Every structure is written in structure tokens, then in C-alpha cells.
Amino acid sequence: MKISRNDFNGTGSVYRFTLSQMLKGKANIITMLIFFLIAAASIPVMTLVMGGKNAASSEEGENGAEAVGITAMYVQNDTGYDLDLENIPLTNEMFAHTEFVDTNLMDTSLSEDTYASMIQSKEAYVHLQKDIEKMCFTVGAYTLEERDFSDGDLDSCVGALSGLLDEARIVQQEAESEQIAALTDPYTTNVQSVSEYLEEEDDHFSARFGVQMIYSVALLILCSFAASFIIQKVIEEKASKLAELLMVSVSPLAMLVGKILAVMTYVFGLIASLVAVMGISYVITGRFADTSVVRQQIEAAGISSEILQISPVTVLILVISLLLGYLQVSLISGLIGTGCSTTEDVEPANLAVVLLVMAGYMVATMTVGFGDNPVLTYVVTLFPVASMFCAPVRYLVGDIGIGMLAFSWLIQIVVILLIAYVCARIYRALMMYRGSRMKLGGWITMFRQSGAKEVEHR
């Protein structure tokens, strides 16, 4: 049996009818509202859980650091070094609202004995001095017992003064700017195993696993939604005998393709709407809280635009891969759904599809760390069930090239055409079938009988 253009006559009518029924369904409307509420609440909840703070307070700090709550810091400098106190608020925004006052320039002298009667609850007194006997410098910080700032704020100010003293000591030794930078710049540490150090490799396993999980979960949700909707619609129409009426004027393949396209429009529209709601929620939440913590947590896991090489081509690759995976699962769902006769078979039929999709999902997640094994990479990239989960991710992380990705797509397209061919041959007989849920052996028998009838007609 050959697939011709006539087999698709009536697809538009089935598409419009199915889509309108899905949009009008009360259960679907309630489900959509629940999803929208979850999407809208997800950004503020993640921001709070990850430590996002008030947007106004976060702007007062540098690189997300909160501005200190000390309004004035009175500094008595007895070290013998000149300290540029006025430069501290200019070089560090943490102290943008803190005034560093040199007590030597004040009319009234301050000391450990008199500071309590002269400072306020948001002020502090610091005495820098040189201990000649111990040959060291000491920093003493004094505040009121009832103060309006934290220990961390006081430690930050003392740390800034200590750093300024260290820099002044280095400058007095006539050190050059490069030497001063080398002594005062912060440093980072990197812990590696012996094998990693000797091989000088960075597998970015956390980034690979994160990318694989995000894409796999997205495809898993898409396929699960599609399978559930298609199976439910097919079984409901078959149980109500609506399908028999439709087949009078519409070919069986057109019925299945129309349903698949309608469900695809509904599911992709739902996902796009959820993304839009999350985007709006992100913008609104950013007006009240520091939403950058969400991005920082993602980057901390090693997932960044540099690793993924995000571009319009990357987006196109992901969309094509999602569509191919969707079409495979949708056609299989249509076949399994037409092999059922009653609404009680919805859950078992849906479970069969979900288990098949989960198999590909598990293969993808369990093999994501074996990028250095080319044989395993090619197997999971080309095997139809696993390839829809593995191929695009393996390309994004650099395990395969564009040629291998295109070959994987070609195999998936061939599988889709084969399933469509099977649908064209046995879909009408399946829609008329009444009995227990059909298994794989029943489909094979029906396919052979359809082939035999076709030979007899010739």
C-alpha cells in the first residue's frame, strides 16, 4: 500500500475539530490554570530558596554584596602610616554609605575611654596602633552595647582598614604597582585528583549532566503530554463511535495526522505560554528581589552559554529534535490507542508509551558521563528511542559533529515514515476493532492480513 496525497484529505477538518474540543474541555482549562499558577510562582519561590534578597538592598552592594549598616567609622591612626580613608567608599560600594573619619582632624579627641559618649548606635570607633614590644600592629574596634548593625558589618570595615594599612606598608617599601597587585590581589584554589591533573582534562561532568537532564525532562514532559492527550482522544472517539462516522468522509491516516497536529499545537502552545508566564514572573520578581541568584546557581553548576554555544542554530537543532521525538511518540501513541476499545484502557495504554519513553530517558541519563567512549556515543546517538534524547545533547557538548547529528535525524525520519506506513495499512481495521487491548502480536497479524488483502485485490 502506497501513501498518497488522498490519504491526507480531511486532515484540516480533524485538526480544527480536535483542537477546538481540547480548548473547550473543562479539565484542560483547569489544568492550564494550575500550570500557569505554578509557572508564575516558580520564579519568586526559587529566588527566595536560593537566597535572593530585596532588590533595593542588593543594589547597595558590590557584586551582590549587601552594603554595611555603619554610617560613620571614626579611625584613630597611630601606626605611623598615612591612610587614604576617603578612598574606601570610592573603591568599594559596600561602604558607599559609610563615612571614614580621621579622628586626628577632629576638634574633639576620641579614645577607648571617651568613645561611648560621642558615637551613635550606627557608628563605631577603631584604633590602629603599632605594638613596639611585640613588633606588630593591632586593630581595636569599639561600639555601643546596643548597636544597629551586625558583626559582619563591623568585620567588613575592620578588614577594609587592615587592607589599607597593608597597602600603605607595601607602598612605603617603594614597591611597584605590579608587585603591589601581586601581593594584594585575591587568589582562587582548584582541587583535582591525580589522574585529572596528569591528563589535564576538565570533563565538565556537572554541566553535561545538567544539560542532559534539562533537555531530557523537557522532552519527557512533552512526550508524556502528547501520549496522554492522543490516547485519550482516540479511545473516547472510538468508544463513542464518533470515529466510525468520521471515517465515512475522512481517511484513517488523515484522522491520526489531524489529531497529532492538533495535540502538537495544543502542547507546544501550552509550553510557550508557560515560558511566557515564567518570563513575565521573572521581570516582575526582579523589581522586588534579586533574581540574579537563579542565574548564578545555574552558572555554578557549570551550565553557561559558552559551554552550550547558544545561537539561533542551536535553538533550531533543539526544535527539530523535539519535533522528531514528538512525532515518533505521537504515532506510536495513536497506534496503541486504536488498539483499545474502552476508556478503562487509557491508563494501561498510556503506561506502555511512558515506559518506552522512560527507557530512552534512562539510557540518556546513565550514559551522559561516557563521552570519551565513541562506540557507546554512536550507539545512543543512532538508536531511535534513545537518539531523540541523546543526539542533540551529544552535539551541544561536542561529543559528535553535525554530520552524525544529521544521520541520527535521518534514521528518526525513516522510523517515522515506517510507523506512518503501518498506520495507513491497519488504522482503519484498528478503529473497527472491538475487544481486549491489542498486543504487539495482534498488530503484526493485522498488518499481514492487510497485506494479504491488498495482494488479493490486485
mmCIF file of N, CA, C and O in Angstrom, residues 176-227:
data_model
loop_
_atom_site.group_PDB
_atom_site.id
_atom_site.type_symbol
_atom_site.label_atom_id
_atom_site.label_comp_id
_atom_site.label_asym_id
_atom_site.label_seq_id
_atom_site.Cartn_x
_atom_site.Cartn_y
_atom_site.Cartn_z
ATOM 1 N N GLU A 176 56.643 48.460 43.245
ATOM 2 C CA GLU A 176 55.980 48.888 42.023
ATOM 3 C C GLU A 176 54.527 48.437 42.039
ATOM 4 O O GLU A 176 54.119 47.564 42.825
ATOM 5 N N SER A 177 53.720 49.021 41.130
ATOM 6 C CA SER A 177 52.277 48.726 41.104
ATOM 7 C C SER A 177 52.005 47.248 40.813
ATOM 8 O O SER A 177 51.072 46.654 41.364
ATOM 9 N N GLU A 178 52.842 46.637 39.945
ATOM 10 C CA GLU A 178 52.660 45.223 39.645
ATOM 11 C C GLU A 178 52.923 44.365 40.870
ATOM 12 O O GLU A 178 52.225 43.378 41.127
ATOM 13 N N GLN A 179 53.928 44.747 41.666
ATOM 14 C CA GLN A 179 54.241 43.986 42.866
ATOM 15 C C GLN A 179 53.142 44.139 43.912
ATOM 16 O O GLN A 179 52.783 43.181 44.601
ATOM 17 N N ILE A 180 52.612 45.363 44.034
ATOM 18 C CA ILE A 180 51.517 45.585 44.975
ATOM 19 C C ILE A 180 50.293 44.759 44.584
ATOM 20 O O ILE A 180 49.635 44.138 45.436
ATOM 21 N N ALA A 181 50.003 44.721 43.271
ATOM 22 C CA ALA A 181 48.856 43.940 42.801
ATOM 23 C C ALA A 181 49.055 42.455 43.075
ATOM 24 O O ALA A 181 48.126 41.746 43.469
ATOM 25 N N ALA A 182 50.284 41.977 42.871
ATOM 26 C CA ALA A 182 50.564 40.561 43.114
ATOM 27 C C ALA A 182 50.399 40.191 44.583
ATOM 28 O O ALA A 182 49.994 39.072 44.917
ATOM 29 N N LEU A 183 50.713 41.122 45.479
ATOM 30 C CA LEU A 183 50.623 40.839 46.914
ATOM 31 C C LEU A 183 49.203 41.002 47.465
ATOM 32 O O LEU A 183 48.837 40.340 48.443
ATOM 33 N N THR A 184 48.421 41.889 46.862
ATOM 34 C CA THR A 184 47.107 42.202 47.424
ATOM 35 C C THR A 184 45.946 41.585 46.664
ATOM 36 O O THR A 184 44.836 41.512 47.205
ATOM 37 N N ASP A 185 46.143 41.130 45.413
ATOM 38 C CA ASP A 185 45.035 40.553 44.652
ATOM 39 C C ASP A 185 44.560 39.249 45.283
ATOM 40 O O ASP A 185 45.368 38.483 45.829
ATOM 41 N N PRO A 186 43.241 38.970 45.217
ATOM 42 C CA PRO A 186 42.746 37.700 45.763
ATOM 43 C C PRO A 186 43.195 36.522 44.912
ATOM 44 O O PRO A 186 43.626 36.689 43.770
ATOM 45 N N TYR A 187 43.082 35.329 45.468
ATOM 46 C CA TYR A 187 43.509 34.135 44.762
ATOM 47 C C TYR A 187 42.398 33.087 44.828
ATOM 48 O O TYR A 187 41.491 33.155 45.645
ATOM 49 N N THR A 188 42.475 32.127 43.921
ATOM 50 C CA THR A 188 41.493 31.042 43.873
ATOM 51 C C THR A 188 42.210 29.711 44.004
ATOM 52 O O THR A 188 43.416 29.611 43.745
ATOM 53 N N THR A 189 41.480 28.690 44.408
ATOM 54 C CA THR A 189 42.034 27.349 44.549
ATOM 55 C C THR A 189 41.301 26.396 43.625
ATOM 56 O O THR A 189 40.121 26.596 43.306
ATOM 57 N N ASN A 190 41.963 25.356 43.194
ATOM 58 C CA ASN A 190 41.392 24.344 42.319
ATOM 59 C C ASN A 190 41.841 22.978 42.799
ATOM 60 O O ASN A 190 43.042 22.699 42.831
ATOM 61 N N VAL A 191 40.898 22.144 43.210
ATOM 62 C CA VAL A 191 41.202 20.816 43.741
ATOM 63 C C VAL A 191 40.948 19.784 42.654
ATOM 64 O O VAL A 191 39.864 19.734 42.075
ATOM 65 N N GLN A 192 41.946 18.942 42.339
ATOM 66 C CA GLN A 192 41.835 17.914 41.314
ATOM 67 C C GLN A 192 42.424 16.616 41.829
ATOM 68 O O GLN A 192 43.277 16.606 42.721
ATOM 69 N N SER A 193 41.954 15.527 41.234
ATOM 70 C CA SER A 193 42.574 14.245 41.522
ATOM 71 C C SER A 193 43.876 14.130 40.742
ATOM 72 O O SER A 193 44.157 14.920 39.842
ATOM 73 N N VAL A 194 44.660 13.110 41.072
ATOM 74 C CA VAL A 194 45.950 12.923 40.393
ATOM 75 C C VAL A 194 45.742 12.654 38.913
ATOM 76 O O VAL A 194 46.440 13.204 38.055
ATOM 77 N N SER A 195 44.758 11.813 38.581
ATOM 78 C CA SER A 195 44.518 11.487 37.174
ATOM 79 C C SER A 195 44.078 12.715 36.385
ATOM 80 O O SER A 195 44.518 12.937 35.256
ATOM 81 N N GLU A 196 43.230 13.556 36.988
ATOM 82 C CA GLU A 196 42.789 14.766 36.304
ATOM 83 C C GLU A 196 43.949 15.717 36.088
ATOM 84 O O GLU A 196 44.058 16.354 35.037
ATOM 85 N N TYR A 197 44.829 15.812 37.103
ATOM 86 C CA TYR A 197 45.963 16.719 36.969
ATOM 87 C C TYR A 197 46.935 16.227 35.897
ATOM 88 O O TYR A 197 47.445 17.019 35.091
ATOM 89 N N LEU A 198 47.192 14.919 35.863
ATOM 90 C CA LEU A 198 48.142 14.385 34.884
ATOM 91 C C LEU A 198 47.574 14.453 33.475
ATOM 92 O O LEU A 198 48.303 14.730 32.516
ATOM 93 N N GLU A 199 46.274 14.183 33.325
ATOM 94 C CA GLU A 199 45.674 14.217 31.989
ATOM 95 C C GLU A 199 45.353 15.629 31.547
ATOM 96 O O GLU A 199 45.139 15.880 30.363
ATOM 97 N N GLU A 200 45.297 16.558 32.513
ATOM 98 C CA GLU A 200 44.988 17.953 32.227
ATOM 99 C C GLU A 200 43.683 18.076 31.457
ATOM 100 O O GLU A 200 43.588 18.715 30.424
ATOM 101 N N GLU A 201 42.640 17.393 31.984
ATOM 102 C CA GLU A 201 41.329 17.418 31.366
ATOM 103 C C GLU A 201 40.314 17.979 32.339
ATOM 104 O O GLU A 201 40.451 17.882 33.546
ATOM 105 N N ASP A 202 39.254 18.552 31.779
ATOM 106 C CA ASP A 202 38.119 19.006 32.576
ATOM 107 C C ASP A 202 36.854 18.536 31.879
ATOM 108 O O ASP A 202 36.458 19.065 30.863
ATOM 109 N N ASP A 203 36.268 17.484 32.399
ATOM 110 C CA ASP A 203 35.146 16.848 31.723
ATOM 111 C C ASP A 203 33.849 17.645 31.849
ATOM 112 O O ASP A 203 32.875 17.368 31.134
ATOM 113 N N HIS A 204 33.800 18.590 32.762
ATOM 114 C CA HIS A 204 32.576 19.359 32.976
ATOM 115 C C HIS A 204 31.382 18.419 33.157
ATOM 116 O O HIS A 204 30.332 18.598 32.537
ATOM 117 N N PHE A 205 31.574 17.388 33.997
ATOM 118 C CA PHE A 205 30.512 16.397 34.152
ATOM 119 C C PHE A 205 29.231 17.037 34.665
ATOM 120 O O PHE A 205 28.134 16.705 34.199
ATOM 121 N N SER A 206 29.364 17.944 35.637
ATOM 122 C CA SER A 206 28.155 18.571 36.181
ATOM 123 C C SER A 206 27.403 19.337 35.110
ATOM 124 O O SER A 206 26.167 19.316 35.058
ATOM 125 N N ALA A 207 28.149 20.015 34.217
ATOM 126 C CA ALA A 207 27.499 20.757 33.130
ATOM 127 C C ALA A 207 26.844 19.798 32.138
ATOM 128 O O ALA A 207 25.717 20.016 31.691
ATOM 129 N N ARG A 208 27.548 18.719 31.787
ATOM 130 C CA ARG A 208 26.998 17.732 30.856
ATOM 131 C C ARG A 208 25.719 17.120 31.427
ATOM 132 O O ARG A 208 24.704 16.998 30.741
ATOM 133 N N PHE A 209 25.790 16.737 32.693
ATOM 134 C CA PHE A 209 24.633 16.108 33.319
ATOM 135 C C PHE A 209 23.471 17.099 33.426
ATOM 136 O O PHE A 209 22.308 16.725 33.206
ATOM 137 N N GLY A 210 23.776 18.344 33.757
ATOM 138 C CA GLY A 210 22.728 19.350 33.865
ATOM 139 C C GLY A 210 22.040 19.601 32.543
ATOM 140 O O GLY A 210 20.805 19.680 32.467
ATOM 141 N N VAL A 211 22.816 19.732 31.464
ATOM 142 C CA VAL A 211 22.236 19.959 30.134
ATOM 143 C C VAL A 211 21.382 18.762 29.717
ATOM 144 O O VAL A 211 20.269 18.921 29.197
ATOM 145 N N GLN A 212 21.916 17.539 29.948
ATOM 146 C CA GLN A 212 21.170 16.345 29.582
ATOM 147 C C GLN A 212 19.855 16.248 30.361
ATOM 148 O O GLN A 212 18.813 15.904 29.796
ATOM 149 N N MET A 213 19.900 16.560 31.639
ATOM 150 C CA MET A 213 18.696 16.471 32.457
ATOM 151 C C MET A 213 17.650 17.494 32.027
ATOM 152 O O MET A 213 16.457 17.173 31.919
ATOM 153 N N ILE A 214 18.083 18.727 31.771
ATOM 154 C CA ILE A 214 17.128 19.766 31.382
ATOM 155 C C ILE A 214 16.432 19.397 30.072
ATOM 156 O O ILE A 214 15.203 19.465 29.957
ATOM 157 N N TYR A 215 17.217 18.988 29.071
ATOM 158 C CA TYR A 215 16.629 18.633 27.780
ATOM 159 C C TYR A 215 15.773 17.373 27.900
ATOM 160 O O TYR A 215 14.657 17.304 27.351
ATOM 161 N N SER A 216 16.269 16.371 28.620
ATOM 162 C CA SER A 216 15.538 15.105 28.742
ATOM 163 C C SER A 216 14.213 15.295 29.463
ATOM 164 O O SER A 216 13.193 14.723 29.061
ATOM 165 N N VAL A 217 14.214 16.085 30.524
ATOM 166 C CA VAL A 217 12.973 16.331 31.259
ATOM 167 C C VAL A 217 11.977 17.083 30.376
ATOM 168 O O VAL A 217 10.774 16.779 30.377
ATOM 169 N N ALA A 218 12.469 18.057 29.597
ATOM 170 C CA ALA A 218 11.583 18.800 28.694
ATOM 171 C C ALA A 218 10.951 17.873 27.660
ATOM 172 O O ALA A 218 9.737 17.929 27.408
ATOM 173 N N LEU A 219 11.774 16.994 27.064
ATOM 174 C CA LEU A 219 11.247 16.061 26.067
ATOM 175 C C LEU A 219 10.329 15.031 26.715
ATOM 176 O O LEU A 219 9.306 14.643 26.132
ATOM 177 N N LEU A 220 10.676 14.594 27.921
ATOM 178 C CA LEU A 220 9.842 13.619 28.627
ATOM 179 C C LEU A 220 8.457 14.204 28.922
ATOM 180 O O LEU A 220 7.436 13.534 28.728
ATOM 181 N N ILE A 221 8.426 15.453 29.378
ATOM 182 C CA ILE A 221 7.143 16.100 29.648
ATOM 183 C C ILE A 221 6.341 16.271 28.354
ATOM 184 O O ILE A 221 5.128 16.006 28.313
ATOM 185 N N LEU A 222 7.020 16.689 27.291
ATOM 186 C CA LEU A 222 6.343 16.881 26.006
ATOM 187 C C LEU A 222 5.736 15.573 25.514
ATOM 188 O O LEU A 222 4.558 15.522 25.121
ATOM 189 N N CYS A 223 6.522 14.501 25.536
ATOM 190 C CA CYS A 223 6.039 13.209 25.042
ATOM 191 C C CYS A 223 4.928 12.654 25.928
ATOM 192 O O CYS A 223 3.971 12.047 25.433
ATOM 193 N N SER A 224 5.048 12.835 27.227
ATOM 194 C CA SER A 224 4.027 12.326 28.145
ATOM 195 C C SER A 224 2.694 13.043 27.915
ATOM 196 O O SER A 224 1.628 12.413 27.881
ATOM 197 N N PHE A 225 2.754 14.359 27.767
ATOM 198 C CA PHE A 225 1.540 15.123 27.473
ATOM 199 C C PHE A 225 0.918 14.658 26.154
ATOM 200 O O PHE A 225 -0.298 14.411 26.080
ATOM 201 N N ALA A 226 1.755 14.563 25.123
ATOM 202 C CA ALA A 226 1.250 14.193 23.805
ATOM 203 C C ALA A 226 0.624 12.810 23.830
ATOM 204 O O ALA A 226 -0.482 12.602 23.304
ATOM 205 N N ALA A 227 1.314 11.840 24.454
ATOM 206 C CA ALA A 227 0.789 10.472 24.503
ATOM 207 C C ALA A 227 -0.537 10.419 25.240
ATOM 208 O O ALA A 227 -1.494 9.776 24.794
#
